[in-house]
CSV table of C-alpha atoms in Angstrom, one decimal:
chain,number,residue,atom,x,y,z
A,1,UNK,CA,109.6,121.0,90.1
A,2,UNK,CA,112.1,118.9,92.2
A,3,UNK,CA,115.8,119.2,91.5
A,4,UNK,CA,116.8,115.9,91.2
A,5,UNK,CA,118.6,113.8,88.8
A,6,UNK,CA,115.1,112.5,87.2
A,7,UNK,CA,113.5,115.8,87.1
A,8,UNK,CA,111.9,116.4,83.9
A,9,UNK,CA,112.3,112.5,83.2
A,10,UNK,CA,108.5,111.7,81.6
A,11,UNK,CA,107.5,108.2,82.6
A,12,UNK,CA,104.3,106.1,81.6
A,13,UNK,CA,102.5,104.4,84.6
A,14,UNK,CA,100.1,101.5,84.3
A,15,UNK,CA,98.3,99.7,87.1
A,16,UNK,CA,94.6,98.4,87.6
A,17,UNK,CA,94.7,99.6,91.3
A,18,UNK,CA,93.7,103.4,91.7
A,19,UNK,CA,95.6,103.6,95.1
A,20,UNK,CA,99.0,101.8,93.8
A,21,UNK,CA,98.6,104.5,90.8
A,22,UNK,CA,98.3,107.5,93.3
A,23,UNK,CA,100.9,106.5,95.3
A,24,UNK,CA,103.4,105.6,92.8
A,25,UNK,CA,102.0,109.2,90.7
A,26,UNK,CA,102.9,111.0,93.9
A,27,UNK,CA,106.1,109.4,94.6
A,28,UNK,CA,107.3,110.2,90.7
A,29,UNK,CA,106.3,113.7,91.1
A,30,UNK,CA,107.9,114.4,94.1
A,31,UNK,CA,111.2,112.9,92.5
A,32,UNK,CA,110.5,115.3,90.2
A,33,UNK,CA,109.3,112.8,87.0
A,34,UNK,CA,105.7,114.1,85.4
A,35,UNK,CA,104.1,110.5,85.2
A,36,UNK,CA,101.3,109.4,82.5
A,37,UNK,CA,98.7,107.2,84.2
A,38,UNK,CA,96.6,104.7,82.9
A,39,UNK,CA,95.1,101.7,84.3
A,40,UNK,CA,95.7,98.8,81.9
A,41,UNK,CA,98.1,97.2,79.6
A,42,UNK,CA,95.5,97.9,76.7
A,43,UNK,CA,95.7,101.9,77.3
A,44,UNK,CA,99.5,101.5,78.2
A,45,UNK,CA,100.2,100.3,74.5
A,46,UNK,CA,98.3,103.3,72.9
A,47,UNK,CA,99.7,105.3,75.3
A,48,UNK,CA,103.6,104.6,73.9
A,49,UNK,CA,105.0,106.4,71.2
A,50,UNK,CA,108.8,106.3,70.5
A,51,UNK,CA,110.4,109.5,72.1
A,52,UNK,CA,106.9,110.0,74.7
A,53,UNK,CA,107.9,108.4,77.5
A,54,UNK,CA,111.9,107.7,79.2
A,55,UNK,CA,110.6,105.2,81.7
A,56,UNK,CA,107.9,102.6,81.5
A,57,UNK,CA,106.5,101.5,85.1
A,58,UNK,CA,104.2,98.4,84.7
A,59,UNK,CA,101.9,96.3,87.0
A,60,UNK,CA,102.5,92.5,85.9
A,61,UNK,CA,98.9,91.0,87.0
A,62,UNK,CA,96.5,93.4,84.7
A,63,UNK,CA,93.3,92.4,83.3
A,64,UNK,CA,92.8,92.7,79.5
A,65,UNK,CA,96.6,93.1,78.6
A,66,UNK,CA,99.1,92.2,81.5
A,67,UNK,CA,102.7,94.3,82.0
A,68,UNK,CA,104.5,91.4,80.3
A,69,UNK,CA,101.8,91.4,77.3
A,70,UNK,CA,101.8,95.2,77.3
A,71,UNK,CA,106.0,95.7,77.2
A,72,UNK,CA,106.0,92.9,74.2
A,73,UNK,CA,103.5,95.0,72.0
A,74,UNK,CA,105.6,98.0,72.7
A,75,UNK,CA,108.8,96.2,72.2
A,76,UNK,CA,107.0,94.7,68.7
A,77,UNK,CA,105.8,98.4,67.8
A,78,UNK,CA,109.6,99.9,68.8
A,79,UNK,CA,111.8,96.9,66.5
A,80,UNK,CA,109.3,97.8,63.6
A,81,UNK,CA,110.1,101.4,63.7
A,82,UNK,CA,113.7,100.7,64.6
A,83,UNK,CA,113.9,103.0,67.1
A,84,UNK,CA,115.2,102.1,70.8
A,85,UNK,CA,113.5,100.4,73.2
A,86,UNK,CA,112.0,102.5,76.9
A,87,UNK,CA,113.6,101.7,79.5
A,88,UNK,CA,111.0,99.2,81.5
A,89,UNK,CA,110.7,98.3,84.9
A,90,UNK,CA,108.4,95.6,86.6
A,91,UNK,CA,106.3,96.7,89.4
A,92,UNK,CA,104.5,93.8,91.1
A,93,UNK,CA,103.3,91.7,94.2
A,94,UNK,CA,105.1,88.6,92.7
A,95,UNK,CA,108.8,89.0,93.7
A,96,UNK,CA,109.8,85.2,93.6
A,97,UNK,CA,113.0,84.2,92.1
A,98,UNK,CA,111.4,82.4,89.1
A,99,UNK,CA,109.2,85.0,88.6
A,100,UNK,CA,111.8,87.6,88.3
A,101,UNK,CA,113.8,86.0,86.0
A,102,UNK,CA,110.5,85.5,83.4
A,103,UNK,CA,110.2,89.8,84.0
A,104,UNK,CA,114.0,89.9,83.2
A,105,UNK,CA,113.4,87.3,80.3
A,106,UNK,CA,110.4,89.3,78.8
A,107,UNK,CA,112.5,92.5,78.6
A,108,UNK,CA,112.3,94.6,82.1
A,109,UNK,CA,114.6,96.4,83.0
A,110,UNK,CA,114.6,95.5,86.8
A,111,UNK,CA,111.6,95.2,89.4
A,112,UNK,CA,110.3,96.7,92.0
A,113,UNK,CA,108.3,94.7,95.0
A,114,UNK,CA,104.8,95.9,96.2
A,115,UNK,CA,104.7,97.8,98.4
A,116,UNK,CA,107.3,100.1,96.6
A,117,UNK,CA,109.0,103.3,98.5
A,118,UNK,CA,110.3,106.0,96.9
A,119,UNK,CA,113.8,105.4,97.9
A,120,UNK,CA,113.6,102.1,95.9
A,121,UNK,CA,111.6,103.5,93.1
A,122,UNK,CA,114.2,106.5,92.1
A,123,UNK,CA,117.0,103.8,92.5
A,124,UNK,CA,115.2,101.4,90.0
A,125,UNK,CA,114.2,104.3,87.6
A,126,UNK,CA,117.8,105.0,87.9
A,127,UNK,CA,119.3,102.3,87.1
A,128,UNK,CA,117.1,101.4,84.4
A,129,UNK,CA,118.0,104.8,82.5
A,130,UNK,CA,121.6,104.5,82.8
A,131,UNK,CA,121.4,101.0,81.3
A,132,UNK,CA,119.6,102.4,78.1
A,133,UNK,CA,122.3,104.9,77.5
């Protein structure tokens, strides 16, 4: 494992594109995270359990159940159980100022622009964490 401030850190993963999954799987892992993948909204919601995951990582444009449909369900499911909501970020292709502000509105975290580095995604991840605490 990586010794870095996010190792050990378990974050859930959801995007419709296999190669935007591996590349953000192998950027998580080698920041020392051990990701959950799955490749919609739908699974990303059964995936979720309070306590499972310490970071959510969503596409926005999904088919089936888009990021901002899937992090409502799970922010439904958390206020019914009263426990605290994940930490959420936004990871998405459509990075215009209006369209930020409806991820911000819906209850990310902060966002991260395709194509993401690594760099940026362990500064988002981050940041997102220290917020929750």
């Amino acid at each position: 494992m990586t010794d870095t401030p996010l190792a050990g850190l378990r974050a859930l993963v959801a995007d419709d594109n296999p190669i935007n999954l591996q590349i953000i799987d192998t950027f998580l892992k080698r920041l020392g995270l051990e990701p959950h993948l799955v490749e919609d909204g739908r699974q990303a919601v059964d995936a979720w359990a309070p306590g499972r995951f310490d970071i959510l990582c969503f596409d926005i444009a999904m088919p089936e159940l888009d990021g901002i449909g899937a992090l409502g369900q799970i922010q439904t499911r958390a206020r019914a159980l009263v426990v605290p909501m994940t930490p959420a970020l936004a990871i998405t292709a459509n990075a215009q100022p209006h369209q930020l502000q409806s991820y911000r509105d819906a209850g990310f975290d902060d966002h991260l622009a395709k194509p993401v580095s690594r760099a940026d995604l362990a500064r988002a991840i981050s940041g997102a964490i220290r917020g929750a605490i």
